[in-house]
Tab-separated table of C-alpha atoms in Angstrom:
chain	number	residue	atom	x	y	z
N	13	UNK	CA	124.081	47.469	-35.544
N	14	UNK	CA	120.661	45.809	-35.576
N	15	UNK	CA	120.339	45.880	-31.531
N	16	UNK	CA	121.253	49.654	-31.793
N	17	UNK	CA	118.478	50.365	-33.789
N	18	UNK	CA	115.954	48.145	-31.741
N	19	UNK	CA	117.030	50.193	-28.968
N	20	UNK	CA	116.676	53.639	-30.544
N	21	UNK	CA	113.122	52.264	-31.532
N	22	UNK	CA	112.783	51.690	-28.146
N	23	UNK	CA	113.486	54.604	-26.986
N	24	UNK	CA	111.225	56.684	-29.262
N	25	UNK	CA	108.099	54.520	-27.942
N	26	UNK	CA	109.452	55.315	-24.569
N	27	UNK	CA	109.637	59.292	-25.536
N	28	UNK	CA	106.497	59.395	-27.118
N	29	UNK	CA	104.855	58.089	-24.436
N	30	UNK	CA	106.299	60.369	-21.597
N	31	UNK	CA	105.358	63.288	-23.707
N	32	UNK	CA	101.874	62.018	-23.510
N	33	UNK	CA	101.907	61.015	-20.320
N	34	UNK	CA	102.778	64.380	-19.034
N	35	UNK	CA	100.336	66.069	-21.460
N	36	UNK	CA	97.749	63.928	-19.337
N	37	UNK	CA	99.133	64.257	-16.185
N	38	UNK	CA	100.777	67.516	-15.751
N	39	UNK	CA	103.118	68.423	-12.813
N	40	UNK	CA	102.207	64.924	-11.061
N	41	UNK	CA	104.689	62.717	-9.227
N	42	UNK	CA	104.562	58.952	-9.543
N	43	UNK	CA	106.435	55.865	-8.509
N	44	UNK	CA	109.253	55.658	-11.078
N	45	UNK	CA	108.512	52.273	-11.809
N	46	UNK	CA	104.848	53.812	-12.939
N	47	UNK	CA	106.454	56.430	-14.873
N	48	UNK	CA	108.601	53.820	-17.113
N	49	UNK	CA	105.618	50.984	-17.613
N	50	UNK	CA	103.245	53.817	-18.439
N	51	UNK	CA	105.500	55.963	-20.363
N	52	UNK	CA	106.535	52.406	-22.707
N	53	UNK	CA	102.862	51.474	-22.866
N	54	UNK	CA	101.504	55.138	-23.860
N	55	UNK	CA	104.102	55.201	-26.438
N	56	UNK	CA	103.697	51.790	-27.811
N	57	UNK	CA	100.058	52.742	-28.241
N	58	UNK	CA	100.640	56.284	-29.249
N	59	UNK	CA	103.353	55.384	-32.321
N	60	UNK	CA	101.025	52.965	-33.754
N	61	UNK	CA	98.317	55.502	-33.837
N	62	UNK	CA	100.310	58.198	-35.492
N	63	UNK	CA	101.735	56.186	-38.201
N	64	UNK	CA	98.165	54.626	-39.314
N	65	UNK	CA	97.110	58.376	-39.531
N	66	UNK	CA	99.858	59.346	-41.578
N	67	UNK	CA	99.545	56.187	-43.433
N	68	UNK	CA	95.917	57.295	-44.284
N	69	UNK	CA	97.353	60.608	-45.805
N	70	UNK	CA	99.916	58.691	-47.871
N	71	UNK	CA	103.067	58.388	-45.661
N	72	UNK	CA	104.251	54.719	-45.231
N	73	UNK	CA	106.450	54.097	-41.782
N	74	UNK	CA	110.274	55.412	-42.593
N	75	UNK	CA	113.372	56.292	-40.298
N	76	UNK	CA	112.834	59.677	-41.259
N	77	UNK	CA	108.906	59.746	-39.849
N	78	UNK	CA	110.310	57.432	-36.696
N	79	UNK	CA	113.072	60.356	-36.395
N	80	UNK	CA	110.348	63.063	-36.864
N	81	UNK	CA	108.295	61.832	-34.357
N	82	UNK	CA	111.048	61.502	-31.408
N	83	UNK	CA	112.203	64.695	-31.722
N	84	UNK	CA	108.768	66.177	-31.950
N	85	UNK	CA	108.044	64.231	-29.024
N	86	UNK	CA	111.429	65.525	-27.240
N	87	UNK	CA	111.098	69.113	-28.271
N	88	UNK	CA	107.363	69.248	-26.675
N	89	UNK	CA	108.554	68.401	-23.510
N	90	UNK	CA	109.697	72.339	-23.349
N	91	UNK	CA	106.322	73.731	-23.553
N	92	UNK	CA	104.719	70.996	-21.754
N	93	UNK	CA	107.272	71.774	-18.885
N	94	UNK	CA	105.961	75.349	-19.023
N	95	UNK	CA	102.275	74.778	-19.383
N	96	UNK	CA	101.527	71.431	-17.759
N	97	UNK	CA	104.605	70.503	-16.010
N	98	UNK	CA	106.464	67.168	-16.166
N	99	UNK	CA	105.738	63.866	-14.779
N	100	UNK	CA	108.815	63.740	-12.046
N	101	UNK	CA	109.638	60.361	-9.890
N	102	UNK	CA	108.522	60.293	-5.970
N	103	UNK	CA	111.331	58.587	-4.615
N	104	UNK	CA	110.371	58.376	-1.117
N	105	UNK	CA	109.341	54.719	0.284
N	106	UNK	CA	111.728	53.141	-2.105
N	107	UNK	CA	114.294	52.740	0.963
N	108	UNK	CA	115.322	49.434	1.846
N	109	UNK	CA	114.422	47.406	4.743
N	110	UNK	CA	115.404	44.524	6.412
N	111	UNK	CA	112.171	41.829	4.902
N	112	UNK	CA	113.124	43.007	1.417
N	113	UNK	CA	115.225	39.606	1.198
N	114	UNK	CA	111.999	38.082	0.696
N	115	UNK	CA	111.729	40.059	-2.785
N	116	UNK	CA	114.246	37.987	-4.289
N	117	UNK	CA	112.316	34.922	-4.937
N	118	UNK	CA	109.929	37.359	-6.791
N	119	UNK	CA	112.326	38.994	-8.280
N	120	UNK	CA	114.039	36.051	-9.742
N	121	UNK	CA	110.554	34.646	-11.300
N	122	UNK	CA	109.974	38.110	-12.779
N	123	UNK	CA	113.639	38.233	-14.814
N	124	UNK	CA	113.146	34.625	-15.659
N	125	UNK	CA	109.999	35.497	-16.898
N	126	UNK	CA	111.037	38.095	-19.120
N	127	UNK	CA	113.697	36.411	-20.085
N	128	UNK	CA	111.855	33.691	-21.271
N	129	UNK	CA	109.505	35.767	-23.240
N	130	UNK	CA	112.360	37.624	-24.613
N	131	UNK	CA	114.291	34.331	-25.445
N	132	UNK	CA	111.413	32.421	-27.046
N	133	UNK	CA	110.683	35.524	-29.161
N	134	UNK	CA	113.955	36.100	-30.810
N	135	UNK	CA	114.897	32.403	-31.359
N	136	UNK	CA	111.894	32.039	-33.749
N	137	UNK	CA	110.241	34.133	-36.654
N	138	UNK	CA	106.593	34.156	-36.606
N	139	UNK	CA	105.206	30.638	-36.332
N	140	UNK	CA	101.132	31.507	-34.955
N	141	UNK	CA	99.090	31.163	-37.843
N	142	UNK	CA	97.511	34.707	-36.744
N	143	UNK	CA	100.867	36.114	-36.419
N	144	UNK	CA	101.964	35.150	-40.028
N	145	UNK	CA	98.735	35.199	-41.975
N	146	UNK	CA	97.032	38.683	-39.480
N	147	UNK	CA	99.253	40.848	-37.915
N	148	UNK	CA	102.535	40.147	-39.507
N	149	UNK	CA	101.253	40.009	-43.324
N	150	UNK	CA	99.739	43.680	-42.727
N	151	UNK	CA	102.639	44.743	-41.095
N	152	UNK	CA	104.842	43.812	-44.314
N	153	UNK	CA	102.147	45.319	-46.593
N	154	UNK	CA	102.378	48.833	-44.485
N	155	UNK	CA	105.873	48.924	-44.638
N	156	UNK	CA	105.944	48.683	-48.401
N	157	UNK	CA	103.191	51.207	-49.218
N	158	UNK	CA	100.704	53.559	-47.591
N	159	UNK	CA	97.233	52.637	-46.801
N	160	UNK	CA	95.930	55.318	-49.081
N	161	UNK	CA	97.358	53.169	-52.186
N	162	UNK	CA	96.044	49.749	-50.578
N	163	UNK	CA	92.317	49.568	-51.805
N	164	UNK	CA	93.220	46.415	-53.899
N	165	UNK	CA	94.451	44.403	-50.806
N	166	UNK	CA	91.666	45.445	-48.540
N	167	UNK	CA	88.904	44.509	-51.233
N	168	UNK	CA	90.495	41.377	-52.415
N	169	UNK	CA	88.356	38.437	-50.700
N	170	UNK	CA	90.863	35.812	-51.449
N	171	UNK	CA	93.037	37.553	-48.938
N	172	UNK	CA	90.442	37.321	-46.362
N	173	UNK	CA	91.756	34.558	-44.541
N	174	UNK	CA	93.888	38.117	-43.170
N	175	UNK	CA	91.023	39.469	-41.592
N	176	UNK	CA	90.936	42.501	-43.831
N	177	UNK	CA	88.962	44.478	-41.183
N	178	UNK	CA	90.722	43.604	-38.127
N	179	UNK	CA	92.181	46.545	-36.048
N	180	UNK	CA	95.851	47.560	-36.924
N	181	UNK	CA	97.830	48.526	-33.679
N	182	UNK	CA	99.962	45.455	-33.904
N	183	UNK	CA	100.539	45.656	-37.470
N	184	UNK	CA	101.676	49.071	-37.394
N	185	UNK	CA	103.862	48.485	-34.092
N	186	UNK	CA	105.409	46.051	-35.847
N	187	UNK	CA	105.957	48.057	-39.074
N	188	UNK	CA	107.580	50.883	-37.406
N	189	UNK	CA	110.363	48.359	-36.121
N	190	UNK	CA	110.628	47.073	-39.911
N	191	UNK	CA	110.882	50.638	-40.773
N	192	UNK	CA	113.757	51.317	-38.084
N	193	UNK	CA	115.539	48.351	-39.256
N	194	UNK	CA	115.640	49.170	-42.980
N	195	UNK	CA	114.315	45.915	-43.462
N	196	UNK	CA	111.603	42.962	-42.775
N	197	UNK	CA	113.007	40.425	-40.293
N	198	UNK	CA	110.064	38.594	-38.610
N	199	UNK	CA	112.164	37.577	-35.617
N	200	UNK	CA	113.386	41.491	-34.909
N	201	UNK	CA	110.222	42.484	-35.753
N	202	UNK	CA	109.026	41.699	-32.591
N	203	UNK	CA	110.673	44.121	-30.647
N	204	UNK	CA	107.774	46.280	-30.737
N	205	UNK	CA	105.427	43.818	-28.685
N	206	UNK	CA	108.230	42.813	-26.520
N	207	UNK	CA	108.933	46.433	-25.248
N	208	UNK	CA	105.162	46.567	-24.564
N	209	UNK	CA	105.685	43.521	-22.604
N	210	UNK	CA	108.841	44.617	-20.799
N	211	UNK	CA	107.189	47.885	-20.199
N	212	UNK	CA	104.010	45.984	-18.911
N	213	UNK	CA	106.151	44.443	-16.085
N	214	UNK	CA	107.108	47.845	-14.505
N	215	UNK	CA	103.243	48.869	-14.663
N	216	UNK	CA	101.950	45.914	-13.197
N	217	UNK	CA	104.219	46.206	-10.348
N	218	UNK	CA	103.810	49.782	-9.906
N	219	UNK	CA	99.881	49.476	-10.007
N	220	UNK	CA	100.124	46.714	-7.108
N	221	UNK	CA	102.556	48.564	-5.168
N	222	UNK	CA	99.994	51.629	-4.754
N	223	UNK	CA	97.711	49.453	-3.057
N	224	UNK	CA	99.900	46.760	-1.178
N	225	UNK	CA	103.234	46.483	0.543
N	226	UNK	CA	106.308	45.721	-1.339
N	227	UNK	CA	106.317	41.963	-0.713
N	228	UNK	CA	103.192	41.384	-1.333
N	229	UNK	CA	102.906	43.644	-4.615
N	230	UNK	CA	106.081	41.587	-6.137
N	231	UNK	CA	104.340	38.262	-5.477
N	232	UNK	CA	101.368	39.187	-7.102
N	233	UNK	CA	103.466	40.660	-9.942
N	234	UNK	CA	105.426	37.613	-10.249
N	235	UNK	CA	102.384	35.578	-10.316
N	236	UNK	CA	101.208	37.414	-13.212
N	237	UNK	CA	104.367	37.592	-15.687
N	238	UNK	CA	104.761	34.476	-14.820
N	239	UNK	CA	101.584	32.808	-15.832
N	240	UNK	CA	101.865	29.730	-18.323
N	241	UNK	CA	99.282	31.856	-20.710
N	242	UNK	CA	101.258	35.103	-20.457
N	243	UNK	CA	104.457	33.072	-21.301
N	244	UNK	CA	102.601	31.320	-23.909
N	245	UNK	CA	101.450	34.290	-25.740
N	246	UNK	CA	103.570	37.350	-24.832
N	247	UNK	CA	106.260	37.445	-27.400
N	248	UNK	CA	104.450	35.845	-30.149
N	249	UNK	CA	103.550	38.378	-32.470
N	250	UNK	CA	100.086	38.390	-31.782
N	251	UNK	CA	97.700	41.012	-30.776
N	252	UNK	CA	96.109	39.058	-27.612
N	253	UNK	CA	98.907	39.980	-25.130
N	254	UNK	CA	98.854	43.654	-26.103
N	255	UNK	CA	95.202	44.003	-25.614
N	256	UNK	CA	95.242	42.210	-22.220
N	257	UNK	CA	98.087	44.999	-21.159
N	258	UNK	CA	96.128	47.927	-22.750
N	259	UNK	CA	92.995	46.654	-21.104
N	260	UNK	CA	95.088	46.649	-17.504
N	261	UNK	CA	96.015	49.948	-17.963
N	262	UNK	CA	91.991	50.740	-18.324
N	263	UNK	CA	90.698	48.603	-15.916
N	264	UNK	CA	93.288	50.124	-13.214
N	265	UNK	CA	92.709	53.943	-13.976
N	266	UNK	CA	89.066	53.490	-14.541
N	267	UNK	CA	88.662	51.848	-11.280
N	268	UNK	CA	90.712	54.759	-9.394
N	269	UNK	CA	88.769	57.536	-11.110
N	270	UNK	CA	85.364	55.857	-10.230
N	271	UNK	CA	86.222	55.150	-6.697
N	272	UNK	CA	87.173	59.128	-6.361
N	273	UNK	CA	90.256	59.661	-8.165
N	274	UNK	CA	91.746	62.183	-10.249
N	275	UNK	CA	90.773	63.273	-13.619
N	276	UNK	CA	93.976	62.305	-15.136
N	277	UNK	CA	93.039	58.542	-14.085
N	278	UNK	CA	89.834	58.942	-16.601
N	279	UNK	CA	92.198	60.510	-19.168
N	280	UNK	CA	94.241	57.376	-19.008
N	281	UNK	CA	91.414	54.938	-18.724
N	282	UNK	CA	90.224	56.762	-21.864
N	283	UNK	CA	93.241	56.359	-23.912
N	284	UNK	CA	94.049	52.693	-22.767
N	285	UNK	CA	90.419	52.329	-24.228
N	286	UNK	CA	91.122	53.813	-27.372
N	287	UNK	CA	94.331	51.145	-27.569
N	288	UNK	CA	91.867	48.219	-27.054
N	289	UNK	CA	89.538	49.406	-29.617
N	290	UNK	CA	92.720	49.626	-32.062
N	291	UNK	CA	94.216	46.486	-30.900
N	292	UNK	CA	91.425	43.950	-31.724
N	293	UNK	CA	87.608	43.642	-32.350
N	294	UNK	CA	86.946	42.260	-28.569
N	295	UNK	CA	88.628	45.715	-27.625
N	296	UNK	CA	85.379	47.748	-28.611
N	297	UNK	CA	83.305	45.400	-26.506
N	298	UNK	CA	85.689	46.175	-23.285
N	299	UNK	CA	85.556	49.845	-24.205
N	300	UNK	CA	82.197	50.089	-24.112
N	301	UNK	CA	81.687	47.806	-20.821
N	302	UNK	CA	84.400	50.555	-19.665
N	303	UNK	CA	82.083	53.312	-20.736
N	304	UNK	CA	79.021	51.436	-18.893
N	305	UNK	CA	80.810	51.180	-15.941
N	306	UNK	CA	81.853	54.351	-15.760
N	307	UNK	CA	78.833	56.260	-16.380
N	308	UNK	CA	76.960	53.950	-13.838
N	309	UNK	CA	79.397	53.929	-11.293
N	310	UNK	CA	81.306	57.001	-10.863
N	311	UNK	CA	78.124	59.251	-10.390
N	312	UNK	CA	78.149	58.126	-6.381
N	313	UNK	CA	81.323	59.166	-5.787
N	314	UNK	CA	82.177	62.558	-7.951
N	315	UNK	CA	80.498	65.706	-7.703
N	316	UNK	CA	78.045	65.689	-10.598
N	317	UNK	CA	79.440	68.573	-12.539
N	318	UNK	CA	82.765	66.624	-12.267
N	319	UNK	CA	81.348	63.702	-13.282
N	320	UNK	CA	79.779	64.985	-16.328
N	321	UNK	CA	82.724	67.100	-17.147
N	322	UNK	CA	85.245	64.309	-17.135
N	323	UNK	CA	83.271	61.528	-18.310
N	324	UNK	CA	81.962	63.745	-21.478
N	325	UNK	CA	85.577	64.925	-22.214
N	326	UNK	CA	87.013	61.628	-22.057
N	327	UNK	CA	84.344	60.238	-24.176
N	328	UNK	CA	84.288	62.839	-26.794
N	329	UNK	CA	88.270	62.699	-26.504
N	330	UNK	CA	88.289	58.753	-27.327
N	331	UNK	CA	85.995	59.105	-30.321
N	332	UNK	CA	87.865	62.046	-32.083
N	333	UNK	CA	91.231	59.841	-31.504
N	334	UNK	CA	89.095	56.676	-32.981
N	335	UNK	CA	87.328	58.768	-35.627
N	336	UNK	CA	90.141	57.655	-38.359
N	337	UNK	CA	89.903	53.948	-37.577
N	338	UNK	CA	85.763	53.919	-37.344
N	339	UNK	CA	85.769	55.759	-40.902
N	340	UNK	CA	88.314	53.691	-42.604
N	341	UNK	CA	87.063	50.434	-41.055
N	342	UNK	CA	83.546	51.219	-42.333
N	343	UNK	CA	84.689	51.545	-46.075
N	344	UNK	CA	86.167	47.594	-45.719
N	345	UNK	CA	84.238	44.915	-46.552
N	346	UNK	CA	83.158	42.930	-43.464
N	347	UNK	CA	82.953	39.438	-44.737
N	348	UNK	CA	83.740	37.663	-41.615
N	349	UNK	CA	83.142	37.665	-37.733
N	350	UNK	CA	79.859	39.995	-38.505
N	351	UNK	CA	78.719	39.439	-34.521
N	352	UNK	CA	76.501	42.327	-34.745
N	353	UNK	CA	74.608	40.608	-37.443
N	354	UNK	CA	73.976	37.587	-36.018
N	355	UNK	CA	72.515	39.212	-32.511
N	356	UNK	CA	69.348	38.778	-32.838
N	357	UNK	CA	66.023	37.007	-31.171
N	358	UNK	CA	66.124	34.066	-33.747
N	359	UNK	CA	69.663	33.405	-33.100
N	360	UNK	CA	69.481	33.147	-29.361
N	361	UNK	CA	66.761	30.835	-29.338
N	362	UNK	CA	68.356	28.376	-31.866
N	363	UNK	CA	71.623	28.103	-30.192
N	364	UNK	CA	70.379	28.573	-26.669
N	365	UNK	CA	71.324	24.790	-26.257
N	366	UNK	CA	75.064	25.814	-26.496
N	367	UNK	CA	74.910	27.523	-23.252
N	368	UNK	CA	75.449	24.918	-20.652
N	369	UNK	CA	78.543	23.543	-22.222
N	370	UNK	CA	79.954	27.105	-22.863
N	371	UNK	CA	79.668	27.762	-19.111
N	372	UNK	CA	81.105	24.348	-18.377
N	373	UNK	CA	84.481	24.999	-20.713
N	374	UNK	CA	84.721	28.391	-18.992
N	375	UNK	CA	84.511	26.865	-15.431
N	376	UNK	CA	86.886	24.372	-16.393
N	377	UNK	CA	89.440	26.227	-18.155
N	378	UNK	CA	89.362	29.072	-15.491
N	379	UNK	CA	89.600	26.901	-12.425
N	380	UNK	CA	91.167	23.741	-13.705
N	381	UNK	CA	93.309	24.304	-16.622
N	382	UNK	CA	97.541	25.152	-15.491
N	383	UNK	CA	97.509	27.680	-17.150
N	384	UNK	CA	95.356	30.047	-15.242
N	385	UNK	CA	98.180	29.826	-12.630
N	386	UNK	CA	95.744	30.158	-9.877
N	387	UNK	CA	94.884	33.654	-10.669
N	388	UNK	CA	91.287	32.746	-10.660
N	389	UNK	CA	91.296	31.428	-7.609
N	390	UNK	CA	93.170	34.109	-5.960
N	391	UNK	CA	90.184	36.648	-7.081
N	392	UNK	CA	87.597	34.453	-5.940
N	393	UNK	CA	89.259	33.679	-2.596
N	394	UNK	CA	89.767	37.278	-1.823
N	395	UNK	CA	86.445	38.423	-3.045
N	396	UNK	CA	84.691	36.106	-0.506
N	397	UNK	CA	87.191	37.637	2.122
N	398	UNK	CA	86.340	41.047	1.293
N	399	UNK	CA	82.636	40.701	1.514
N	400	UNK	CA	83.264	38.925	5.148
N	401	UNK	CA	85.085	41.892	6.374
N	402	UNK	CA	84.442	45.401	4.952
N	403	UNK	CA	83.151	45.102	0.986
N	404	UNK	CA	85.667	47.023	-1.286
N	405	UNK	CA	83.737	49.604	-3.503
N	406	UNK	CA	86.769	49.111	-6.317
N	407	UNK	CA	85.800	45.242	-5.900
N	408	UNK	CA	82.004	45.938	-7.097
N	409	UNK	CA	83.420	47.757	-10.016
N	410	UNK	CA	86.411	45.306	-11.109
N	411	UNK	CA	83.499	42.228	-10.401
N	412	UNK	CA	81.432	44.188	-12.670
N	413	UNK	CA	83.633	44.722	-15.302
N	414	UNK	CA	84.921	40.988	-15.356
N	415	UNK	CA	81.407	39.357	-15.430
N	416	UNK	CA	80.488	41.721	-17.957
N	417	UNK	CA	83.464	40.746	-20.077
N	418	UNK	CA	82.738	37.113	-19.706
N	419	UNK	CA	79.455	37.527	-20.483
N	420	UNK	CA	80.113	39.229	-23.886
N	421	UNK	CA	82.398	36.555	-24.671
N	422	UNK	CA	79.953	33.752	-23.665
N	423	UNK	CA	77.735	35.899	-25.889
N	424	UNK	CA	79.662	35.550	-28.672
N	425	UNK	CA	80.492	32.050	-28.873
N	426	UNK	CA	76.343	31.453	-28.672
N	427	UNK	CA	75.711	33.615	-31.465
N	428	UNK	CA	78.777	32.545	-33.967
N	429	UNK	CA	77.673	30.937	-36.762
N	430	UNK	CA	81.003	28.665	-36.581
N	431	UNK	CA	81.111	25.188	-34.837
N	432	UNK	CA	81.844	25.264	-31.386
N	433	UNK	CA	84.285	22.655	-30.826
N	434	UNK	CA	87.389	23.690	-32.650
N	435	UNK	CA	86.550	27.522	-32.170
N	436	UNK	CA	86.354	27.354	-28.423
N	437	UNK	CA	89.588	25.142	-28.095
N	438	UNK	CA	91.753	27.556	-30.294
N	439	UNK	CA	90.145	30.796	-28.412
N	440	UNK	CA	88.798	30.518	-25.410
N	441	UNK	CA	92.538	30.594	-23.716
N	442	UNK	CA	93.420	33.854	-25.384
N	443	UNK	CA	89.984	35.274	-24.288
N	444	UNK	CA	90.673	34.332	-20.483
N	445	UNK	CA	94.297	36.147	-21.016
N	446	UNK	CA	92.323	39.146	-21.848
N	447	UNK	CA	90.125	39.061	-18.398
N	448	UNK	CA	93.083	38.492	-16.536
N	449	UNK	CA	93.885	42.165	-15.601
N	450	UNK	CA	90.450	42.613	-14.090
N	451	UNK	CA	91.183	39.262	-12.045
N	452	UNK	CA	94.617	40.466	-11.004
N	453	UNK	CA	93.412	43.918	-9.725
N	454	UNK	CA	90.194	42.100	-8.024
N	455	UNK	CA	92.841	40.177	-5.823
N	456	UNK	CA	94.924	43.596	-5.365
N	457	UNK	CA	92.200	45.889	-4.066
N	458	UNK	CA	90.543	43.318	-2.147
N	459	UNK	CA	93.765	42.498	-0.161
N	460	UNK	CA	94.354	46.154	0.010
N	461	UNK	CA	90.976	46.736	1.859
N	462	UNK	CA	91.299	43.581	4.304
N	463	UNK	CA	95.050	44.697	5.535
N	464	UNK	CA	94.640	48.546	5.257
N	465	UNK	CA	97.387	48.803	7.966
N	466	UNK	CA	99.584	46.541	5.791
N	467	UNK	CA	99.331	49.064	2.475
N	468	UNK	CA	102.299	49.660	0.402
N	469	UNK	CA	100.502	53.512	-0.478
N	470	UNK	CA	103.209	55.859	-1.482
N	471	UNK	CA	100.869	58.466	-2.222
N	472	UNK	CA	97.075	59.433	-1.210
N	473	UNK	CA	94.908	56.996	-2.773
N	474	UNK	CA	90.721	57.587	-2.988
N	475	UNK	CA	88.380	55.319	-0.827
N	476	UNK	CA	88.999	51.899	-1.799
């Protein structure tokens, strides 16, 4: 019975995500894996966001609310079909070829990776300290009472270990699973995070397939999904893998829009940026970097009127979606990790001696730690090849996004009041997990440019 209930929760996330996908894309045709992956990722962000808004209004997550979201999403497809159209699968290009037997090792690695993450997640309850004290604790509290009744919790400094002002995406995704089950179960409650990871597997293959031949796309997808840091964090109930997944969506569609893509690419990038902000504090820095990249690069490739309209509408929509969270968070005590409060010239001067050691730590953990799974080496290698062949416009955008992200994380370490030793050891691998999507798409966009005659594009692509 619990397995059926959890399957129904996954169906709810998928249905809500597909309705949102149709709203954003309209009558479009996409690779079936992209539709499935995007629907799951969008639903895994939209449903927690809705539960947060409802909790602010005094309604805690319940089966009644979940069923209401499901039926409203389902019924909304009727007017969407009439006014916007429904996103449909594009089947051409899916025929089997004589070389498809080369896919078998990669498919086997992907299946093994999904099984490994799922097995570890469902074998143990919450065991990570962050999962227990921050994300899991909040999920239990939000299942029991709405946010409107929790002033005592958020202003109890004895509970500061739970990071009272952290974003709430993962707690509400988990609270939704608890509400579907009808009880709190630390093991089964991770099904929302697992569903997001499964959706990511479809998305990352589809995104890579839009750029590369099928075999290349499957190999790179297998490398991504089997990376040790991914296997380590994907099923633990923490927010690091969800942030990396949402950031992957934002990076992919933002890059497509900047190099001449559709307005829907900007809207998808904007929504996934919203999801990043609502998932972890680092997501705010990533969203700001995305906005700066959009403003700085897109004007060269888009007509000025379209550039201003789509950038303005996307930014305004993102702020509107985040406004309830911004207002709510402003009312909370900020007792830890107040990095903006430490960002001043005096702190930078006092801590500048940290910089050489931090740069060395980043370098060693990116290129010599086995958890990187050679993705950083591939990124650098394809960048060099691209530079000596035909530089890719997408590569410039992605390189900027990656370097800006690493610089922001480096700056956070420099100004942090905490001793660096334990802080770097505990957090650096997670931060590099967040940066993984930019590295992966650097590889994909550069390979697509280096070998244009071998691309696996099934739909027209903007100029790379």
